[in-house]
Every structure is written in structure tokens, then in C-alpha cells.
């Protein structure tokens, strides 16, 4: 056997083993229900990942709801796109700036409570296949919203509904009820090197 053939044979055996492992995993996963996903961590990619899932869901004609709990004064690209091209997506925003901009806890809480009503309605409506609650973790961290009420609404959502929560932190109680948690780690961020946030990339 030539060196090249040996390498090909070794690759084939490794792939066969891998396939058997993957097939066994697929076979073992037999539960059909929506999932609760938390995208957290200090790195870039939480909100954009959530919007990637929205695109996936829309590809299958699924009903999608989005509630954004914190936003800058600047309109985001995802917001503009959904507003102009996806009227079927129900989209709500807290509409205030970042918390360090407003510097007013009482008005932040009032805005959070108003916004939570939209989220709660989606989480109790089985017409929604996917609900994205962008930056919800800060509402728990800053104690703007009642943690138990949030956890209860997430837990008791329709069985087929998936929910994606984004934001740093969120706490142990939230993590305990989520099915999938990914932590985006900051290895580097251009901003730290003085590069301005880019339209279409960062917002
Ligand atoms: P994105 O919306 O790009 O997926 P994100 O949701 O993971 O980012 P957020 O904490 O919501 O991150 O911050 C939103 C904005 O802040 C984005 O413009 C993003 O590029 C920027 N950002 C994210 N992480 C960092 C970081 N570690 N340092 C500086 N800026 C960051
Ligand atoms: Mg984000």
C-alpha cells in the first residue's frame, strides 16, 4: 500500500467510526419539543446568532417573535431588515437607550415592564414557533423585572415553542432551566484596538 492509500484507508476507518457515533447519537435523541437556548458570554456573536436562527425559522415559514430589551439609539440592521422585508415577524423593542445612557432606574423599570408584556404574550401563545428575547439577561441582573416571573413564563411556554435568550450573565437559576447554553468567549474584539463599531457588522 502506498503512503497515500494508507492515509485514505485510515481516513475511511476514522470516518466510519465517526458516522457510527453520530448515528447512535441521532438514534438516542427521540424527544420532540421546543428548546430553550441561552447565548451568553463576553464575546461578540450572541444577538447575531439569535438572528441567524430567526432566518432559519423563517426559511420553514415558522412564526417568529422578537423582543429586544436593551438597544442603543442607533437602529440595528436586523431591525431595519425585518421591518421592511418580514412583516410576518412580530418585533418589539424597549425603545430606551442603554442603561448607562438613561441613568434613570425608575424609567428603565417602567420601560422593562411594558416590554415584558409583549414577551409574556408570545411565551403563552402557541402560534409562535420561535421567540427571541434579546438582552433579557440584563433585566434579571439589574432586577428590572421579577426573576421568578421570567423563569415561570419561560418554563411554561408551549411545548413546541423554542426560545432564545441573549445577554451576558443571567444567573444560575436561568441557566438551570435552559436546555442549551453557549458562552461566546472574547478572544479579541476590534473595538478594544480602537476600531469603530461597523454598520452591518456590529449593528
Ligand atoms: P452581536 O450583536 O454583534 O452579535 P453581542 O450580542 O454578542 O454582539 P452585545 O453585548 O449585545 O454583544 O453587544 C452588542 C455590540 O457590542 C455589538 O456591536 C458588538 O460588536 C459589541 N461587542 C460585543 N462584545 C464586545 C466586546 N467584548 N468588546 C467590545 N464590544 C463588544
Ligand atoms: Mg447582543
Coordinates of N, CA and C and ligand atoms in Angstrom, one line a residue:
X1 N 0.8 -1.2 0.0 CA 0.0 0.0 0.0 C 0.9 1.3 0.0
X2 N 0.5 2.2 -0.9 CA 1.3 3.4 -0.9 C 1.0 4.3 0.3
X3 N 1.8 5.2 0.5 CA 1.6 6.1 1.7 C 0.3 6.9 1.6
X4 N -0.1 7.2 0.3 CA -1.3 8.0 0.0 C -2.5 7.1 0.3
X5 N -2.4 5.8 -0.2 CA -3.5 4.9 0.1 C -3.7 4.6 1.6
X6 N -2.6 4.4 2.2 CA -2.6 4.2 3.7 C -3.4 5.3 4.4
X7 N -3.1 6.5 4.0 CA -3.7 7.7 4.6 C -5.2 7.7 4.3
X8 N -5.6 7.3 3.0 CA -7.0 7.3 2.7 C -7.7 6.2 3.5
X9 N -7.1 5.1 3.6 CA -7.7 3.9 4.4 C -7.9 4.3 5.9
X10 N -6.9 5.0 6.4 CA -7.0 5.5 7.8 C -8.2 6.5 8.0
X11 N -8.3 7.4 7.0 CA -9.3 8.4 7.0 C -10.7 7.7 6.9
X12 N -10.8 6.7 6.1 CA -12.1 6.0 5.9 C -12.5 5.3 7.2
X13 N -11.6 4.6 7.9 CA -11.9 4.0 9.1 C -12.3 5.0 10.2
X14 N -11.6 6.1 10.2 CA -11.9 7.2 11.2 C -13.3 7.7 11.0
X15 N -13.6 7.9 9.7 CA -15.0 8.5 9.3 C -16.1 7.5 9.6
X16 N -15.8 6.2 9.4 CA -16.8 5.1 9.7 C -17.1 5.2 11.2
X17 N -16.1 5.3 12.0 CA -16.2 5.3 13.4 C -17.0 6.6 13.8
X18 N -16.7 7.7 13.2 CA -17.4 8.9 13.5 C -18.9 8.8 13.1
X19 N -19.1 8.2 11.9 CA -20.5 8.1 11.5 C -21.3 7.2 12.4
X20 N -20.7 6.1 12.9 CA -21.4 5.3 13.9 C -21.8 6.0 15.1
X21 N -20.8 6.9 15.6 CA -21.1 7.6 16.8 C -22.2 8.7 16.6
X22 N -22.1 9.3 15.4 CA -23.2 10.4 15.1 C -24.5 9.7 15.0
X23 N -24.6 8.5 14.2 CA -25.8 7.8 14.0 C -26.4 7.4 15.4
X24 N -25.6 6.9 16.3 CA -26.0 6.4 17.6 C -26.6 7.6 18.4
X25 N -26.0 8.7 18.3 CA -26.5 9.9 18.9 C -27.8 10.3 18.4
X26 N -28.0 10.3 17.1 CA -29.2 10.7 16.4 C -30.3 9.7 16.9
X27 N -30.0 8.4 16.9 CA -30.9 7.4 17.3 C -31.4 7.6 18.8
X28 N -30.5 8.0 19.6 CA -30.8 8.2 21.0 C -31.7 9.4 21.3
X29 N -31.6 10.4 20.4 CA -32.4 11.6 20.6 C -33.8 11.4 20.1
X30 N -34.7 11.1 21.0 CA -36.0 10.8 20.5 C -37.1 11.7 21.0
X31 N -36.7 12.7 21.8 CA -37.7 13.6 22.3 C -38.0 14.8 21.3
X32 N -39.3 15.0 21.0 CA -39.6 16.1 20.1 C -40.3 17.2 20.9
X33 N -39.6 18.3 21.1 CA -40.2 19.5 21.7 C -39.3 20.7 21.4
X34 N -39.8 21.9 21.7 CA -39.0 23.1 21.5 C -37.9 23.2 22.5
X35 N -36.9 24.0 22.3 CA -35.8 24.1 23.2 C -35.6 25.5 23.7
X36 N -35.0 25.6 24.8 CA -34.7 26.9 25.4 C -33.2 27.1 25.3
X37 N -32.8 28.2 24.6 CA -31.3 28.4 24.3 C -30.9 29.7 25.0
X38 N -29.8 29.6 25.7 CA -29.2 30.8 26.2 C -27.8 31.1 25.6
X39 N -27.7 32.3 25.0 CA -26.4 32.7 24.3 C -25.8 33.8 25.2
X40 N -24.7 33.4 25.9 CA -24.2 34.3 26.8 C -22.7 34.5 26.6
X41 N -22.0 35.2 27.6 CA -20.6 35.4 27.5 C -20.2 36.8 27.0
X42 N -18.9 37.1 27.1 CA -18.4 38.4 26.9 C -18.1 38.7 25.4
X43 N -18.0 37.7 24.6 CA -17.6 37.9 23.2 C -18.7 38.4 22.3
X44 N -18.3 38.7 21.1 CA -19.3 39.2 20.1 C -20.0 38.0 19.4
X45 N -21.3 38.0 19.2 CA -21.9 36.9 18.5 C -23.2 36.4 19.1
X46 N -23.7 37.0 20.2 CA -24.9 36.5 20.8 C -26.1 36.9 20.0
X47 N -26.3 38.2 19.9 CA -27.5 38.7 19.2 C -27.5 38.2 17.7
X48 N -26.3 38.3 17.1 CA -26.3 37.9 15.7 C -26.6 36.4 15.5
X49 N -26.2 35.6 16.4 CA -26.5 34.2 16.4 C -28.0 34.0 16.5
X50 N -28.6 34.7 17.4 CA -30.1 34.6 17.6 C -30.8 35.0 16.3
X51 N -30.3 36.0 15.6 CA -30.9 36.4 14.4 C -30.7 35.4 13.2
X52 N -29.6 34.7 13.3 CA -29.3 33.6 12.4 C -30.4 32.6 12.5
X53 N -30.8 32.3 13.8 CA -31.8 31.3 14.0 C -33.2 31.8 13.5
X54 N -33.4 33.1 13.6 CA -34.7 33.6 13.1 C -34.7 33.4 11.6
X55 N -33.6 33.6 10.9 CA -33.6 33.3 9.4 C -33.9 31.8 9.1
X56 N -33.3 31.0 9.9 CA -33.6 29.5 9.7 C -35.1 29.2 9.9
X57 N -35.6 29.8 10.9 CA -37.1 29.5 11.2 C -37.9 30.1 10.1
X58 N -37.6 31.3 9.6 CA -38.4 31.9 8.5 C -38.3 31.1 7.2
X59 N -37.1 30.4 7.1 CA -37.0 29.6 5.9 C -38.0 28.4 5.8
X60 N -38.5 28.0 7.0 CA -39.5 27.0 7.0 C -40.9 27.6 7.2
X61 N -41.0 28.9 7.1 CA -42.3 29.5 7.3 C -42.8 29.6 8.7
X62 N -41.9 29.4 9.7 CA -42.3 29.4 11.1 C -42.7 30.8 11.6
X63 N -43.5 30.8 12.6 CA -43.9 32.1 13.2 C -42.9 32.5 14.2
X64 N -42.4 33.8 14.0 CA -41.3 34.2 14.9 C -41.7 35.5 15.6
X65 N -41.3 35.6 16.9 CA -41.5 36.8 17.7 C -40.2 37.2 18.3
X66 N -39.9 38.6 18.3 CA -38.7 39.1 18.8 C -39.0 40.2 19.8
X67 N -38.4 40.2 21.0 CA -38.5 41.3 21.9 C -37.0 41.7 22.3
X68 N -36.7 42.9 22.0 CA -35.3 43.4 22.4 C -35.4 44.3 23.6
X69 N -34.7 43.9 24.7 CA -34.8 44.6 25.9 C -33.9 45.7 26.2
X70 N -32.8 45.8 25.4 CA -32.0 47.0 25.5 C -31.5 47.3 24.1
X71 N -31.5 48.5 23.8 CA -31.0 48.9 22.5 C -30.3 50.3 22.5
X72 N -29.4 50.4 21.6 CA -28.8 51.8 21.5 C -29.7 52.7 20.8
X73 N -29.3 53.9 20.6 CA -30.2 54.9 20.0 C -30.2 54.6 18.5
X74 N -29.2 53.9 18.0 CA -29.0 53.6 16.6 C -29.9 52.5 16.2
X75 N -30.5 52.6 15.0 CA -31.3 51.4 14.5 C -30.4 50.3 14.1
X76 N -30.7 49.1 14.4 CA -29.8 48.0 14.0 C -30.3 47.5 12.6
X77 N -29.3 46.9 11.9 CA -29.6 46.3 10.6 C -30.7 45.3 10.6
X78 N -30.7 44.4 11.6 CA -31.7 43.3 11.7 C -33.1 43.9 11.9
X79 N -33.1 45.0 12.7 CA -34.4 45.6 12.9 C -35.0 46.2 11.6
X80 N -34.1 46.9 10.8 CA -34.4 47.5 9.6 C -34.9 46.5 8.6
X81 N -34.1 45.4 8.5 CA -34.5 44.3 7.5 C -35.8 43.7 7.9
X82 N -36.0 43.3 9.1 CA -37.2 42.6 9.5 C -38.4 43.6 9.2
X83 N -38.3 44.8 9.6 CA -39.3 45.8 9.4 C -39.7 45.9 8.0
X84 N -38.7 46.0 7.1 CA -39.0 46.2 5.7 C -39.4 45.0 4.9
X85 N -38.8 43.8 5.3 CA -39.0 42.6 4.5 C -39.7 41.5 5.1
X86 N -39.9 41.5 6.4 CA -40.5 40.4 7.1 C -41.7 40.9 8.0
X87 N -42.7 41.4 7.4 CA -43.8 41.9 8.2 C -44.5 40.8 9.1
X88 N -44.2 39.6 8.7 CA -44.8 38.5 9.5 C -44.1 38.3 10.8
X89 N -42.9 38.9 11.0 CA -42.2 38.7 12.3 C -42.7 39.8 13.2
X90 N -43.2 39.4 14.4 CA -43.6 40.3 15.4 C -42.4 40.8 16.2
X91 N -42.2 42.1 16.2 CA -41.0 42.7 16.7 C -41.3 43.8 17.6
X92 N -40.8 43.7 18.8 CA -41.0 44.8 19.8 C -39.6 45.2 20.5
X93 N -39.5 46.4 20.8 CA -38.3 46.9 21.5 C -38.6 47.7 22.7
X94 N -37.7 47.7 23.6 CA -37.8 48.5 24.8 C -37.8 50.0 24.5
X95 N -37.0 50.3 23.4 CA -37.1 51.7 22.9 C -36.3 52.7 23.7
X96 N -35.7 52.3 24.8 CA -34.9 53.3 25.5 C -33.4 53.0 25.1
X97 N -32.6 53.8 25.5 CA -31.1 53.6 25.2 C -30.6 52.6 26.2
X98 N -29.3 52.4 26.1 CA -28.6 51.5 27.1 C -28.7 52.1 28.5
X99 N -28.7 51.3 29.4 CA -28.9 51.7 30.8 C -28.0 52.8 31.3
X100 N -26.7 52.7 30.8 CA -25.8 53.8 31.3 C -26.0 55.1 30.5
X101 N -26.9 55.1 29.5 CA -27.3 56.3 28.8 C -28.4 57.0 29.6
X102 N -29.4 56.1 29.9 CA -30.6 56.7 30.5 C -30.3 57.2 31.9
X103 N -29.6 56.4 32.7 CA -29.2 56.7 34.1 C -30.4 56.9 34.9
X104 N -31.5 56.4 34.6 CA -32.7 56.6 35.3 C -33.4 55.3 35.6
X105 N -33.2 54.7 36.8 CA -33.7 53.4 37.1 C -35.2 53.2 37.0
X106 N -35.9 54.2 37.5 CA -37.4 54.2 37.5 C -37.9 54.1 36.1
X107 N -37.4 55.0 35.2 CA -37.9 54.9 33.9 C -37.5 53.7 33.1
X108 N -36.3 53.2 33.5 CA -35.9 51.9 32.9 C -36.8 50.7 33.3
X109 N -37.2 50.7 34.6 CA -38.0 49.7 35.1 C -39.4 49.7 34.4
X110 N -39.9 51.0 34.3 CA -41.2 51.1 33.7 C -41.2 50.6 32.2
X111 N -40.1 51.0 31.5 CA -40.0 50.5 30.1 C -39.8 49.0 30.1
X112 N -39.1 48.4 31.0 CA -38.9 47.0 31.0 C -40.2 46.3 31.2
X113 N -40.9 46.8 32.2 CA -42.2 46.1 32.5 C -43.2 46.2 31.3
X114 N -43.2 47.3 30.6 CA -44.0 47.5 29.5 C -43.6 46.5 28.4
X115 N -42.3 46.3 28.2 CA -41.8 45.5 27.1 C -42.0 44.0 27.5
X116 N -41.9 43.7 28.8 CA -42.1 42.3 29.2 C -43.5 41.8 28.9
X117 N -44.5 42.7 28.8 CA -45.8 42.3 28.5 C -45.9 41.6 27.1
X118 N -45.1 42.1 26.2 CA -45.0 41.6 24.8 C -44.4 40.2 24.9
X119 N -43.3 40.0 25.6 CA -42.6 38.8 25.7 C -43.5 37.7 26.4
X120 N -44.2 38.1 27.4 CA -45.1 37.2 28.1 C -46.2 36.7 27.2
X121 N -46.7 37.6 26.4 CA -47.8 37.2 25.5 C -47.3 36.2 24.5
X122 N -46.1 36.4 24.0 CA -45.5 35.5 23.0 C -45.3 34.1 23.6
X123 N -44.8 34.1 24.9 CA -44.4 32.9 25.6 C -45.7 32.1 26.0
X124 N -46.9 32.7 25.8 CA -48.1 31.9 26.2 C -48.9 31.7 24.9
X125 N -48.3 32.0 23.8 CA -49.1 31.8 22.5 C -48.5 30.7 21.7
X126 N -49.2 29.6 21.5 CA -48.6 28.5 20.7 C -48.5 28.7 19.2
X127 N -48.9 29.9 18.8 CA -48.7 30.2 17.3 C -47.3 30.6 17.1
X128 N -46.5 31.0 18.1 CA -45.1 31.3 17.9 C -44.3 30.0 18.0
X129 N -43.5 29.8 16.9 CA -42.6 28.6 16.9 C -41.3 29.0 17.6
X130 N -40.9 30.3 17.4 CA -39.6 30.8 17.9 C -39.8 32.1 18.5
X131 N -39.3 32.3 19.7 CA -39.3 33.6 20.4 C -37.9 34.0 20.8
X132 N -37.5 35.2 20.4 CA -36.1 35.6 20.7 C -36.3 36.8 21.7
X133 N -35.7 36.6 22.9 CA -35.7 37.6 23.9 C -34.3 38.2 24.0
X134 N -34.0 39.2 23.2 CA -32.6 39.7 23.1 C -32.3 40.6 24.3
X135 N -31.1 40.3 24.9 CA -30.6 41.1 26.1 C -31.5 41.0 27.3
X136 N -32.3 39.9 27.4 CA -33.2 39.7 28.6 C -32.4 39.5 29.9
X137 N -31.2 39.0 29.8 CA -30.4 38.7 31.0 C -30.2 39.9 31.9
X138 N -30.1 41.1 31.2 CA -29.8 42.3 32.0 C -31.0 42.7 32.8
X139 N -32.2 42.3 32.3 CA -33.4 42.7 33.1 C -33.4 41.9 34.4
X140 N -32.8 40.7 34.4 CA -32.7 39.9 35.7 C -31.5 40.5 36.5
X141 N -30.4 40.8 35.8 CA -29.2 41.2 36.5 C -29.4 42.6 37.2
X142 N -30.1 43.5 36.6 CA -30.4 44.8 37.2 C -31.6 44.8 38.1
X143 N -32.2 43.6 38.1 CA -33.5 43.5 38.9 C -34.6 44.5 38.4
X144 N -34.6 44.6 37.1 CA -35.7 45.5 36.5 C -37.0 44.7 36.4
X145 N -36.8 43.4 36.2 CA -38.0 42.5 36.1 C -37.9 41.4 37.2
X146 N -39.0 40.9 37.5 CA -39.1 39.8 38.5 C -38.5 38.5 37.9
X147 N -37.5 38.0 38.6 CA -36.8 36.8 38.0 C -37.7 35.6 38.0
X148 N -38.5 35.4 39.0 CA -39.4 34.2 39.1 C -40.4 34.3 38.0
X149 N -40.9 35.5 37.7 CA -42.0 35.6 36.7 C -41.4 35.3 35.3
X150 N -40.1 35.7 35.1 CA -39.4 35.4 33.8 C -39.2 33.9 33.7
X151 N -38.7 33.3 34.8 CA -38.4 31.8 34.7 C -39.7 31.0 34.5
X152 N -40.8 31.5 35.2 CA -42.0 30.8 35.1 C -42.6 30.8 33.6
X153 N -42.5 32.0 33.1 CA -43.0 32.2 31.7 C -42.2 31.4 30.7
X154 N -40.9 31.3 30.9 CA -40.0 30.5 30.0 C -40.4 29.0 30.2
X155 N -40.5 28.6 31.4 CA -40.8 27.2 31.7 C -42.1 26.7 31.2
X156 N -43.1 27.5 31.3 CA -44.5 27.1 31.0 C -44.9 27.5 29.5
X157 N -43.9 27.9 28.7 CA -44.3 28.2 27.3 C -44.8 27.0 26.6
X158 N -45.5 27.1 25.4 CA -46.0 26.0 24.7 C -44.9 25.0 24.4
X159 N -45.2 23.7 24.5 CA -44.2 22.6 24.4 C -43.4 22.6 23.0
X160 N -44.1 23.1 22.0 CA -43.4 23.1 20.7 C -42.6 24.4 20.4
X161 N -42.7 25.3 21.3 CA -42.1 26.6 21.1 C -40.6 26.6 21.6
X162 N -39.8 27.2 20.7 CA -38.4 27.4 21.1 C -38.2 28.8 21.5
X163 N -37.3 29.0 22.4 CA -37.0 30.4 22.9 C -35.5 30.6 23.0
X164 N -35.0 31.8 22.5 CA -33.6 32.1 22.6 C -33.5 33.4 23.4
X165 N -32.7 33.3 24.5 CA -32.4 34.4 25.4 C -30.9 34.8 25.1
X166 N -30.7 36.1 25.0 CA -29.3 36.5 24.8 C -28.9 37.5 25.9
X167 N -27.6 37.6 26.1 CA -27.1 38.6 27.0 C -26.1 38.0 28.0
X168 N -25.2 38.9 28.5 CA -24.2 38.4 29.4 C -24.8 38.0 30.7
X169 N -24.2 37.1 31.4 CA -24.7 36.7 32.8 C -26.1 36.0 32.7
X170 N -26.9 36.4 33.6 CA -28.3 35.8 33.6 C -28.5 35.0 34.9
X171 N -27.4 34.5 35.4 CA -27.5 33.8 36.7 C -27.8 32.3 36.7
X172 N -27.6 31.7 37.8 CA -27.7 30.2 37.9 C -29.1 29.7 37.7
X173 N -30.1 30.5 38.2 CA -31.5 30.0 38.1 C -31.9 29.9 36.6
X174 N -31.6 31.0 35.9 CA -31.9 31.0 34.4 C -31.2 29.8 33.7
X175 N -29.9 29.7 34.0 CA -29.1 28.6 33.4 C -29.7 27.2 33.7
X176 N -30.3 27.1 34.9 CA -30.8 25.8 35.3 C -32.0 25.3 34.4
X177 N -32.8 26.3 33.9 CA -34.0 25.9 33.2 C -33.7 25.9 31.6
X178 N -32.6 26.3 31.2 CA -32.3 26.3 29.8 C -31.8 24.9 29.3
X179 N -32.1 24.6 28.0 CA -31.7 23.3 27.5 C -30.3 23.4 26.9
X180 N -30.0 24.5 26.2 CA -28.8 24.7 25.5 C -28.2 26.0 26.0
X181 N -26.9 26.0 26.4 CA -26.3 27.2 26.8 C -24.9 27.3 26.0
X182 N -24.7 28.4 25.3 CA -23.4 28.6 24.7 C -22.8 29.9 25.2
X183 N -21.6 29.8 25.6 CA -20.9 31.0 26.1 C -19.9 31.5 25.0
X184 N -20.2 32.7 24.5 CA -19.3 33.3 23.5 C -18.1 33.9 24.2
X185 N -17.0 33.4 24.0 CA -15.8 33.9 24.7 C -15.1 35.0 23.9
X186 N -14.7 36.1 24.5 CA -14.0 37.1 23.8 C -12.5 36.7 23.8
X187 N -12.0 36.5 22.6 CA -10.6 36.2 22.4 C -9.9 37.6 22.1
X188 N -10.6 38.3 21.2 CA -10.2 39.6 20.8 C -11.5 40.4 20.4
X189 N -11.5 41.7 20.5 CA -12.5 42.5 19.8 C -11.9 43.7 19.2
X190 N -12.2 44.0 18.0 CA -11.7 45.2 17.3 C -11.8 46.5 18.0
X191 N -12.9 46.6 18.7 CA -13.2 47.8 19.5 C -12.1 48.1 20.5
X192 N -11.6 47.1 21.1 CA -10.5 47.2 22.1 C -9.2 47.8 21.5
X193 N -9.1 47.6 20.1 CA -8.0 48.2 19.4 C -8.3 49.5 18.8
X194 N -9.5 50.1 19.2 CA -9.8 51.4 18.8 C -10.6 51.4 17.5
X195 N -11.0 50.3 17.0 CA -11.8 50.2 15.7 C -13.3 50.5 16.0
X196 N -13.8 51.5 15.3 CA -15.2 51.9 15.5 C -16.2 50.7 15.1
X197 N -17.3 50.6 15.8 CA -18.4 49.7 15.5 C -18.8 49.9 14.1
X198 N -19.0 48.8 13.3 CA -19.3 48.9 11.9 C -20.7 48.6 11.6
X199 N -21.3 49.5 10.8 CA -22.6 49.3 10.3 C -22.7 47.9 9.5
X200 N -23.7 47.1 9.8 CA -23.8 45.9 9.1 C -23.0 44.7 9.7
X201 N -22.2 45.1 10.6 CA -21.3 44.0 11.3 C -21.6 44.0 12.8
X202 N -21.6 45.2 13.4 CA -21.8 45.3 14.8 C -23.2 45.8 15.2
X203 N -23.9 46.4 14.2 CA -25.3 46.9 14.5 C -26.0 47.0 13.2
Ligands
LIG1 P1 -23.6 41.0 18.2 O1 -24.9 41.8 18.2 O2 -22.6 41.6 17.3 O3 -23.9 39.5 18.0 P2 -23.5 40.5 21.0 O4 -24.9 40.4 21.1 O5 -22.7 39.3 21.3 O6 -23.0 41.1 19.7 P3 -23.6 42.6 23.0 O7 -23.0 42.5 24.3 O8 -25.1 42.6 22.8 O9 -22.9 41.6 22.1 O10 -23.0 44.0 22.3 C1 -23.5 44.5 21.2 C2 -22.5 45.4 20.5 O11 -21.3 45.4 21.2 C3 -22.0 44.8 19.1 O12 -21.8 46.0 18.4 C4 -20.7 44.1 19.4 O13 -19.8 44.1 18.3 C5 -20.2 44.9 20.6 N1 -19.4 44.0 21.4 C6 -19.7 42.7 21.7 N2 -18.8 42.1 22.5 C7 -17.9 43.1 22.7 C8 -16.6 43.2 23.4 N3 -16.2 42.1 24.1 N4 -16.0 44.4 23.4 C9 -16.4 45.4 22.7 N5 -17.6 45.4 22.0 C10 -18.3 44.3 22.0
LIG2 MG1 -26.4 41.4 22.0

